[in-house]
Coordinates of C-alpha atoms in Angstrom, one line a residue:
M3 CA 33.6 -82.1 -5.0
K4 CA 29.9 -82.0 -5.9
K5 CA 27.7 -79.2 -7.4
D6 CA 24.4 -78.3 -5.9
E7 CA 23.1 -75.5 -8.0
W8 CA 25.5 -72.6 -7.3
E9 CA 26.7 -74.0 -4.0
Y10 CA 29.8 -76.1 -3.9
T11 CA 31.0 -78.6 -1.1
I12 CA 34.7 -79.3 -0.6
I13 CA 35.5 -82.5 1.2
L14 CA 38.9 -82.8 2.8
E15 CA 40.1 -86.4 3.8
D16 CA 43.0 -87.4 5.9
Y17 CA 44.1 -90.7 4.5
A18 CA 46.1 -91.5 7.6
T19 CA 43.3 -91.2 10.0
E20 CA 40.5 -91.5 7.3
A21 CA 38.9 -88.4 9.1
D22 CA 37.1 -85.9 6.9
D23 CA 35.6 -82.3 7.1
D24 CA 33.1 -80.3 5.0
V25 CA 33.5 -76.7 4.0
E26 CA 30.7 -74.8 2.0
I27 CA 31.8 -72.1 -0.4
E28 CA 29.3 -69.7 -2.1
V29 CA 30.2 -68.8 -5.6
K30 CA 28.8 -65.5 -7.0
K31 CA 28.6 -64.3 -10.5
R32 CA 30.9 -61.5 -11.6
Y33 CA 28.9 -58.4 -12.0
L34 CA 29.2 -54.5 -12.1
E35 CA 26.1 -52.3 -11.8
V36 CA 26.3 -48.5 -12.1
E37 CA 23.4 -46.1 -11.7
C38 CA 23.0 -42.3 -11.5
E39 CA 20.6 -41.0 -8.9
E40 CA 19.4 -38.4 -11.4
E41 CA 19.6 -38.7 -15.2
E42 CA 19.0 -34.8 -15.3
V43 CA 21.1 -32.7 -13.1
V44 CA 20.9 -28.9 -12.6
K45 CA 24.2 -27.3 -13.2
G46 CA 25.7 -26.5 -9.7
D47 CA 24.4 -29.7 -8.2
D48 CA 26.5 -32.9 -7.9
I49 CA 26.2 -35.9 -10.2
V50 CA 25.7 -38.8 -7.9
I51 CA 27.0 -42.3 -9.1
I52 CA 26.0 -45.5 -7.3
I53 CA 28.3 -48.5 -7.9
D54 CA 27.5 -52.1 -6.8
S55 CA 29.7 -55.0 -7.9
S56 CA 31.2 -58.3 -7.0
F57 CA 34.7 -56.8 -6.9
F58 CA 35.6 -56.3 -3.3
E59 CA 38.0 -53.6 -2.4
K60 CA 38.9 -53.2 -6.0
K61 CA 39.8 -50.0 -7.7
V62 CA 37.7 -48.4 -10.4
N63 CA 38.4 -45.7 -13.0
I64 CA 35.5 -43.2 -13.6
T65 CA 35.4 -40.9 -16.7
V66 CA 32.9 -38.0 -17.3
E67 CA 33.0 -36.1 -20.5
G68 CA 34.2 -32.5 -19.9
I69 CA 35.6 -33.3 -16.5
Y70 CA 37.5 -36.6 -16.2
D71 CA 38.8 -38.1 -19.5
E72 CA 40.4 -41.5 -20.2
D73 CA 43.9 -40.1 -19.8
K74 CA 43.1 -38.7 -16.4
P75 CA 40.2 -40.7 -14.9
L76 CA 38.8 -40.4 -11.4
E77 CA 40.1 -43.2 -9.3
R78 CA 38.1 -44.7 -6.4
K79 CA 38.3 -47.8 -4.3
L80 CA 35.3 -50.0 -3.8
D81 CA 34.5 -51.1 -0.2
K82 CA 34.6 -54.6 1.2
D83 CA 31.2 -55.3 -0.3
G84 CA 32.2 -54.0 -3.7
K85 CA 30.1 -50.8 -3.4
K86 CA 30.8 -47.1 -3.7
K87 CA 28.9 -43.8 -3.8
V88 CA 30.7 -41.1 -5.9
M89 CA 29.8 -37.4 -6.1
I90 CA 31.0 -35.2 -9.0
S91 CA 30.6 -31.4 -9.1
T92 CA 29.1 -29.9 -12.1
E93 CA 30.2 -26.4 -11.5
S94 CA 32.6 -26.5 -14.6
V95 CA 30.5 -28.8 -16.7
D96 CA 28.8 -27.4 -19.8
Y97 CA 25.1 -27.8 -20.4
G98 CA 24.1 -30.9 -22.3
T99 CA 24.4 -34.7 -22.3
H100 CA 27.5 -36.2 -20.9
K101 CA 28.8 -39.8 -21.0
I102 CA 29.9 -41.5 -17.8
T103 CA 32.0 -44.7 -17.7
V104 CA 33.0 -46.9 -14.7
E105 CA 35.6 -49.6 -15.3
V106 CA 37.1 -52.1 -12.8
C107 CA 40.9 -51.9 -12.9
G108 CA 42.6 -55.0 -14.1
T109 CA 39.3 -56.4 -15.6
K110 CA 37.2 -55.9 -18.7
E111 CA 34.2 -55.0 -16.5
K112 CA 32.8 -51.7 -17.7
E113 CA 29.5 -49.9 -17.6
T114 CA 28.3 -46.8 -19.4
R115 CA 25.6 -44.2 -18.4
Y116 CA 24.5 -40.8 -19.6
V117 CA 23.5 -37.8 -17.6
T118 CA 22.1 -34.4 -18.8
I119 CA 23.3 -31.1 -17.3
M120 CA 20.7 -28.6 -17.4
K121 CA 20.2 -25.0 -16.4
G122 CA 18.3 -24.6 -13.0
V123 CA 15.3 -22.4 -12.6
A124 CA 15.4 -19.5 -10.3
S125 CA 13.0 -16.7 -9.9
I126 CA 12.5 -13.5 -7.9
E127 CA 9.2 -12.3 -6.5
K128 CA 7.8 -8.9 -7.6
V129 CA 10.1 -6.0 -6.5
P130 CA 8.7 -2.5 -6.5
E131 CA 9.7 -0.5 -9.7
E132 CA 10.7 2.5 -7.5
A133 CA 12.1 3.0 -4.0
S134 CA 13.8 6.1 -2.3
V135 CA 17.5 6.0 -1.4
G136 CA 17.7 4.8 2.1
D137 CA 14.9 2.4 1.9
I138 CA 15.3 -1.4 2.5
V139 CA 14.5 -3.3 -0.6
F140 CA 13.3 -6.9 0.1
I141 CA 14.4 -9.6 -2.3
K142 CA 12.7 -12.9 -2.2
G143 CA 12.9 -15.8 -4.7
K144 CA 12.8 -19.5 -5.4
T145 CA 15.2 -22.0 -7.0
D146 CA 15.3 -25.7 -7.7
F147 CA 19.1 -26.0 -7.2
G148 CA 22.1 -24.6 -5.3
D149 CA 22.9 -23.8 -1.7
F150 CA 23.6 -20.0 -1.8
A151 CA 22.2 -17.0 -3.6
V152 CA 24.7 -14.3 -4.5
F153 CA 23.6 -10.8 -5.2
L154 CA 25.3 -8.4 -7.5
V155 CA 24.1 -4.7 -8.0
D156 CA 25.7 -3.1 -11.0
D157 CA 28.3 -5.7 -10.9
E158 CA 29.2 -5.1 -7.3
F159 CA 29.0 -7.8 -4.7
K160 CA 26.3 -6.7 -2.1
G161 CA 25.7 -9.9 -0.2
E162 CA 24.5 -13.5 -0.2
A163 CA 21.8 -15.7 1.3
R164 CA 21.6 -19.3 2.2
I165 CA 18.9 -21.4 0.2
R166 CA 16.5 -23.0 2.6
E167 CA 13.7 -25.5 2.4
K168 CA 10.3 -23.9 3.1
K169 CA 7.1 -25.8 2.6
G170 CA 8.6 -28.2 0.2
E171 CA 10.4 -25.4 -1.9
K172 CA 13.9 -24.0 -2.0
V173 CA 13.7 -20.3 -1.2
F174 CA 16.1 -17.4 -0.5
E175 CA 15.6 -14.0 1.1
W176 CA 17.8 -10.9 1.2
D177 CA 17.5 -7.3 2.3
W178 CA 19.2 -4.6 0.4
D179 CA 19.9 -1.5 2.4
T180 CA 20.1 1.3 -0.1
D181 CA 21.4 3.9 2.4
G182 CA 24.4 5.5 0.7
E183 CA 23.5 4.3 -2.8
L184 CA 23.3 6.7 -5.7
D185 CA 19.8 7.6 -7.0
G186 CA 19.0 6.3 -10.5
Y187 CA 18.4 2.8 -12.1
H188 CA 20.1 -0.2 -10.6
G189 CA 20.3 -3.8 -11.9
I190 CA 20.2 -6.7 -9.4
E191 CA 21.5 -10.0 -10.5
V192 CA 21.2 -13.3 -8.6
F193 CA 23.7 -16.2 -9.0
I194 CA 22.8 -19.6 -7.6
V195 CA 26.0 -21.4 -6.4
S196 CA 26.8 -24.4 -4.2
E197 CA 29.4 -22.7 -1.9
H198 CA 30.1 -19.2 -0.3
A199 CA 31.2 -16.4 -2.6
N200 CA 34.6 -15.0 -1.5
F201 CA 34.0 -11.5 -2.2
S202 CA 33.9 -8.4 0.0
I203 CA 31.0 -6.0 0.2
D204 CA 31.0 -3.5 -2.8
E205 CA 33.8 -5.4 -4.5
Q206 CA 33.6 -5.3 -8.2
V207 CA 33.0 -8.9 -9.5
S208 CA 34.9 -9.9 -12.7
E209 CA 33.1 -10.6 -15.9
D210 CA 34.8 -14.0 -16.1
W211 CA 33.2 -15.1 -12.8
Q212 CA 29.8 -13.9 -13.8
R213 CA 30.0 -15.6 -17.2
K214 CA 31.3 -18.8 -15.7
K215 CA 28.4 -18.9 -13.0
G216 CA 25.8 -17.5 -15.2
V217 CA 23.0 -15.1 -14.1
D218 CA 20.0 -17.1 -12.8
A219 CA 17.6 -14.3 -12.0
S220 CA 17.6 -10.5 -12.4
V221 CA 15.4 -7.5 -11.7
G222 CA 15.8 -3.7 -11.9
I223 CA 14.8 -0.9 -9.6
F224 CA 14.9 2.9 -9.8
L225 CA 16.1 4.7 -6.7
L226 CA 14.7 8.2 -6.1
P227 CA 16.4 10.9 -4.3
P228 CA 15.4 11.2 -0.7
E229 CA 12.4 13.3 -0.1
F230 CA 11.8 15.7 2.9
S231 CA 8.9 17.9 3.7
M232 CA 7.3 19.7 6.7
T233 CA 3.8 20.8 7.6
V234 CA 2.7 23.2 10.3
S235 CA -0.3 25.3 10.7
K236 CA 0.3 29.0 10.1
N237 CA -2.1 29.9 12.8
I238 CA -2.4 28.0 16.1
T239 CA -4.9 28.8 18.8
E240 CA -3.6 29.5 22.4
G241 CA -4.4 26.4 24.3
D242 CA -4.0 24.0 21.4
E243 CA -0.8 22.0 21.0
A244 CA 1.6 22.9 18.2
V245 CA 2.1 19.8 16.1
I246 CA 4.7 19.8 13.4
S247 CA 4.8 16.8 10.9
G248 CA 6.1 15.8 7.5
E249 CA 7.6 13.1 5.3
A250 CA 11.2 11.9 5.1
T251 CA 12.4 9.1 2.8
G252 CA 15.7 7.4 3.3
T253 CA 15.9 8.0 7.0
D254 CA 14.5 6.8 10.3
H255 CA 14.6 10.2 12.1
V256 CA 14.7 13.9 11.7
Y257 CA 15.5 16.9 13.9
V258 CA 13.3 19.8 14.9
I259 CA 14.2 23.2 16.6
V260 CA 11.7 26.0 17.4
F261 CA 12.6 29.6 18.1
N262 CA 10.3 32.4 19.5
Y263 CA 10.4 35.9 18.1
K264 CA 13.1 36.9 20.5
G265 CA 15.5 34.0 19.2
E266 CA 15.0 31.9 22.3
V267 CA 14.9 28.1 21.7
M268 CA 11.5 26.8 22.7
F269 CA 12.1 23.3 21.6
P270 CA 14.1 21.1 22.3
E271 CA 15.0 22.0 25.8
A272 CA 18.3 23.8 26.1
G273 CA 18.9 23.3 22.4
I274 CA 19.9 19.7 22.9
A275 CA 19.4 17.9 19.6
K276 CA 16.5 15.4 19.9
T277 CA 15.6 12.9 17.2
T278 CA 12.1 12.6 16.0
A279 CA 11.3 9.1 14.7
A280 CA 10.2 8.7 11.1
E281 CA 8.1 5.6 10.6
D282 CA 6.8 4.5 7.2
E283 CA 8.4 7.8 5.7
E284 CA 6.3 9.9 8.0
W285 CA 7.2 11.9 11.2
E286 CA 5.5 14.0 13.7
E287 CA 6.7 16.1 16.7
N288 CA 4.3 17.5 19.3
I289 CA 5.8 20.8 20.6
G290 CA 3.0 21.3 23.2
E291 CA 1.2 24.5 24.2
L292 CA 2.9 27.8 23.4
D293 CA 2.1 31.3 24.5
S294 CA 0.6 33.8 22.0
G295 CA 3.3 35.1 19.7
R296 CA 5.4 34.5 16.5
Y297 CA 7.6 31.4 16.1
T298 CA 10.1 29.9 13.6
V299 CA 10.6 26.2 13.2
I300 CA 13.4 24.5 11.3
T301 CA 13.4 20.8 10.5
L302 CA 16.5 18.8 9.4
Y303 CA 17.4 15.5 7.8
E304 CA 21.3 15.1 7.7
G305 CA 21.3 13.4 4.3
K306 CA 22.9 10.1 3.1
D307 CA 26.2 10.8 4.8
G308 CA 24.5 11.1 8.2
V309 CA 26.6 14.2 9.0
T310 CA 25.6 17.8 9.5
D311 CA 27.3 21.0 10.6
A312 CA 24.1 22.3 12.1
I313 CA 24.5 19.9 15.1
K314 CA 27.8 19.7 17.0
G315 CA 28.4 17.9 20.2
G316 CA 24.8 16.8 20.5
K317 CA 23.5 20.5 20.4
W318 CA 22.1 22.7 17.8
A319 CA 25.0 25.0 16.5
A320 CA 22.9 28.1 16.3
G321 CA 24.9 30.5 18.5
D322 CA 23.9 31.7 22.0
E323 CA 20.8 33.6 23.0
S324 CA 22.5 36.9 22.7
K325 CA 21.9 36.7 19.0
T326 CA 18.5 37.7 17.3
L327 CA 16.1 35.3 15.8
E328 CA 17.3 36.4 12.4
Q329 CA 21.0 35.8 13.2
R330 CA 20.4 32.3 14.7
V331 CA 18.3 31.2 11.7
A332 CA 21.0 32.5 9.4
I333 CA 23.8 30.5 11.2
L334 CA 21.8 27.3 10.8
E335 CA 21.0 27.8 7.1
D336 CA 24.6 28.5 6.4
A337 CA 25.7 25.3 8.1
M338 CA 23.1 23.1 6.5
S339 CA 23.7 24.5 2.9
S340 CA 27.6 24.7 3.1
A341 CA 29.7 23.2 0.3
G342 CA 29.6 19.4 0.2
S343 CA 26.6 19.1 2.5
D344 CA 23.7 16.9 1.5
D345 CA 21.5 18.1 4.4
Q346 CA 17.8 18.6 3.7
F347 CA 15.9 21.0 5.7
G348 CA 12.8 23.1 5.9
K349 CA 11.8 26.4 7.6
A350 CA 8.4 27.9 8.4
N351 CA 6.9 30.6 10.5
F352 CA 3.7 30.4 12.5
A353 CA 1.7 32.4 15.1
V354 CA -0.1 31.5 18.2
S355 CA -3.1 33.6 19.0
A356 CA -6.3 33.7 21.2
P357 CA -9.3 31.6 20.1
K358 CA -11.4 33.4 17.6
I359 CA -14.6 32.7 15.7
R360 CA -16.6 34.7 13.0
L361 CA -20.1 33.7 12.3
E362 CA -22.1 34.3 9.2
V363 CA -25.8 33.8 8.6
P364 CA -28.4 35.4 6.2
E365 CA -30.2 38.4 7.5
T366 CA -33.6 37.1 6.3
V367 CA -34.8 33.6 5.6
E368 CA -38.2 32.4 4.3
I369 CA -40.0 29.8 6.4
G370 CA -39.4 26.5 4.9
D371 CA -35.9 27.4 3.7
A372 CA -32.8 26.3 5.9
I373 CA -30.8 28.8 7.8
T374 CA -27.2 28.3 6.5
V375 CA -24.7 28.6 9.3
K376 CA -21.0 29.1 8.4
A377 CA -18.3 30.2 10.9
E378 CA -14.5 30.7 10.5
T379 CA -12.2 29.9 13.4
N380 CA -8.6 29.4 14.3
I381 CA -9.4 26.6 16.7
R382 CA -7.9 23.2 15.8
E383 CA -9.7 20.7 13.6
G384 CA -11.8 18.1 15.4
E385 CA -13.0 20.3 18.1
K386 CA -16.8 20.2 18.8
A387 CA -18.9 23.3 17.9
F388 CA -22.4 23.7 19.3
I389 CA -25.0 25.5 17.1
S390 CA -28.1 26.9 18.8
L391 CA -31.3 28.7 17.6
L392 CA -32.9 31.1 20.1
F393 CA -36.2 32.9 20.2
N394 CA -36.8 35.4 23.0
S395 CA -33.7 34.0 24.7
S396 CA -35.2 30.4 24.7
F397 CA -33.5 27.5 22.9
I398 CA -35.6 26.4 19.9
K399 CA -33.1 24.0 18.3
K400 CA -29.7 22.6 19.1
T401 CA -27.1 20.7 17.1
S402 CA -23.3 20.0 17.0
V403 CA -20.6 19.6 14.4
L404 CA -16.8 19.3 14.3
V405 CA -14.4 22.0 13.2
K406 CA -13.0 21.1 9.8
S407 CA -10.3 23.0 8.0
G408 CA -11.0 26.0 10.2
S409 CA -14.7 26.0 9.4
V410 CA -18.0 25.2 11.1
D411 CA -20.8 24.4 8.6
A412 CA -24.5 23.6 9.5
N413 CA -28.1 24.0 8.4
I414 CA -31.1 24.8 10.6
N415 CA -34.6 23.6 9.5
T416 CA -37.2 26.3 9.7
S417 CA -40.3 24.4 8.4
E418 CA -42.2 24.4 11.7
L419 CA -41.2 27.8 12.9
Q420 CA -43.2 31.0 13.0
P421 CA -42.3 34.4 11.6
G422 CA -40.1 36.6 13.8
S423 CA -36.6 37.5 15.0
Y424 CA -34.3 34.6 16.0
N425 CA -30.7 34.3 17.2
V426 CA -28.1 31.9 16.0
V427 CA -25.2 31.1 18.4
V428 CA -22.1 29.1 17.6
D429 CA -19.9 28.1 20.6
I430 CA -16.7 25.9 20.2
S431 CA -16.1 24.0 23.5
G432 CA -16.6 27.2 25.6
R433 CA -13.4 28.7 24.2
A434 CA -15.0 31.1 21.6
S435 CA -18.5 32.0 20.5
D436 CA -20.3 34.3 18.2
E437 CA -24.0 35.3 17.8
K438 CA -26.0 36.7 14.9
E439 CA -29.7 37.7 14.4
V440 CA -31.8 36.2 11.5
I441 CA -35.4 37.2 10.6
L442 CA -37.9 34.6 9.5
V443 CA -40.6 35.7 7.2
E444 CA -43.5 34.1 5.5
K445 CA -42.7 32.5 2.1
K446 CA -43.4 34.8 -0.8
V447 CA -46.2 33.7 -3.3
Q448 CA -44.9 33.6 -6.9
E449 CA -46.9 35.3 -9.8
G450 CA -47.9 31.9 -11.3
E451 CA -49.2 30.8 -8.0
N452 CA -51.4 34.0 -7.7
E453 CA -53.2 33.3 -10.9
T454 CA -53.9 29.7 -9.8
I455 CA -55.3 30.9 -6.5
K456 CA -57.6 33.5 -8.2
Q457 CA -58.9 31.0 -10.7
N458 CA -59.7 28.5 -7.9
E459 CA -61.5 31.2 -6.0
S460 CA -63.8 31.8 -9.1
L461 CA -64.9 28.2 -8.9
T462 CA -66.0 28.4 -5.3
E463 CA -67.9 31.7 -5.5
P464 CA -71.6 31.1 -4.9
G465 CA -73.8 31.7 -7.8
P466 CA -77.6 32.0 -8.4
T467 CA -79.7 28.8 -7.8
P468 CA -81.8 27.4 -10.7
E469 CA -85.0 28.4 -9.1
A470 CA -84.0 32.0 -8.9
V471 CA -83.0 32.0 -12.5
V472 CA -86.4 30.7 -13.6
E473 CA -88.3 33.4 -11.7
A474 CA -86.1 36.0 -13.3
N475 CA -86.8 34.6 -16.7
E476 CA -90.6 34.7 -16.1
S477 CA -90.5 38.6 -15.8
V478 CA -88.7 39.2 -19.1
G479 CA -89.4 38.3 -22.7
E480 CA -87.7 35.6 -24.5
G481 CA -85.5 38.0 -26.3
E482 CA -84.5 39.6 -23.2
M483 CA -83.7 36.2 -21.8
N484 CA -81.4 35.3 -24.7
E485 CA -79.6 38.7 -24.3
S486 CA -79.4 37.9 -20.6
R487 CA -77.8 34.5 -21.4
E488 CA -75.2 35.9 -23.7
A489 CA -74.3 38.5 -21.1
E490 CA -74.1 36.0 -18.4
A491 CA -72.0 33.8 -20.6
R492 CA -69.5 36.6 -21.2
K493 CA -69.2 37.2 -17.4
I494 CA -68.7 33.5 -16.4
P495 CA -65.1 32.1 -16.8
V496 CA -64.5 29.5 -19.4
N497 CA -63.8 26.9 -16.9
V498 CA -67.4 26.9 -15.7
W499 CA -69.1 26.2 -19.0
D500 CA -70.3 22.8 -17.8
L501 CA -72.3 24.5 -15.0
L502 CA -73.8 27.0 -17.4
I503 CA -75.0 24.4 -19.9
A504 CA -76.8 22.5 -16.9
V505 CA -78.6 25.8 -15.9
I506 CA -79.7 26.5 -19.5
V507 CA -81.1 23.0 -19.8
A508 CA -83.0 23.3 -16.6
I509 CA -84.5 26.7 -17.6
S510 CA -85.7 25.3 -21.0
I511 CA -87.5 22.5 -19.4
S512 CA -89.2 24.8 -17.0
I513 CA -90.5 27.1 -19.7
A514 CA -91.8 24.2 -21.9
A515 CA -93.7 22.9 -18.8
K516 CA -95.5 26.3 -18.2
R517 CA -96.5 26.7 -21.9
K518 CA -98.2 23.3 -21.8
R519 CA -100.3 24.4 -18.8
Y520 CA -101.5 27.5 -20.6

């Protein structure tokens, strides 16, 4: 036998025949290597231990503090290559650092490692502070561990969601249907676990289970009682469609019934209950065109229990048409407000009448001011109204606006018009019109403006020329001339003093020149 590094050659010889044969044997060093895939493990995830050794198909004992102690270790068998991957649940392990040992049975080979069990991070995206009973509350969140998210509301199991990978993150989503829930504050708690929760919907979950698993995320929400409202115009124009609308929280539908003044059902046909869809908490029902007259409408939401005594066998339980309007309405109101009923309903009266319009304009308007046009109408909002100004039956100006909240409002410019009698006409789509006369007059001059005009006129009045003043002065004495100047000065407005001074200077120069000659 000879040694060549770590390879050995065994030579077998047959002394009888002197034949020999060589067999090579590889000798490996005894070793045991143990590694944990993660030194920090989120509680709920598994501890993964990787074993590599020179002990083929040998048994090993594994101990983990708090799970498998030395008296009751976890026993596993290595494969033919001396390797093994072991996974240990951390569901029952306390938070902190734990010692792990792996020992090959029947030998002194032993390795020790440490792993830290830490609390995972889970979060819930922002949830609205308030919602109405019957709404769907959407819960979305993220986590860095676990396989399932379990949802408890006020300690009751409401559902679970599988945790999925999405764009490199572990996320969960859950929709809470609040139909049938009580109004008020509710606490939502999320538990991240590695396996399905064995609870029934609405089952009360024990405090022990909750304490053992630990709440990973929570949020609160206030559920408001369902709201129900109805809106209908009190006056509808004949030819317009009767539209009834409103709001309803906590439901996806409502019911509508319309009676005429005789108690006959005008909608729905034959009194067969018809649902009106409620989307985004709003609903609308178009009844169509109705004849002139008085009508009563009742709208109904059957409440959280989804049951109402006002509808039976798919029809409104309002009695037959032998009953009066008042009797049929009373029957329905009694059914909807009976003991134990959580129905929500509304009632309203409205009238359908012929199209009407009433125009108002000022009797007199000064040229330059606008003619203010205002008309009241029962024609529906959004209809186009045409406004015209006529003089001697000829159109002078035209414009159009839309009916808004039962009113038509416009202004007509008069700056370029002449004084006289004009007519203002408002016509709404040829369905109704009204006409009124308006007188345009010259704009009145204010008192302050009169003084300014008079003052300006004094400046433009023609006065005597300088030559005429000289000739007049020659026929009088100097004293008389001075008296004349003073008198003239008193007559002339203060604002022409500059002109007077110029005239006096010219006269003085003329007199001095004549004296020199004589």
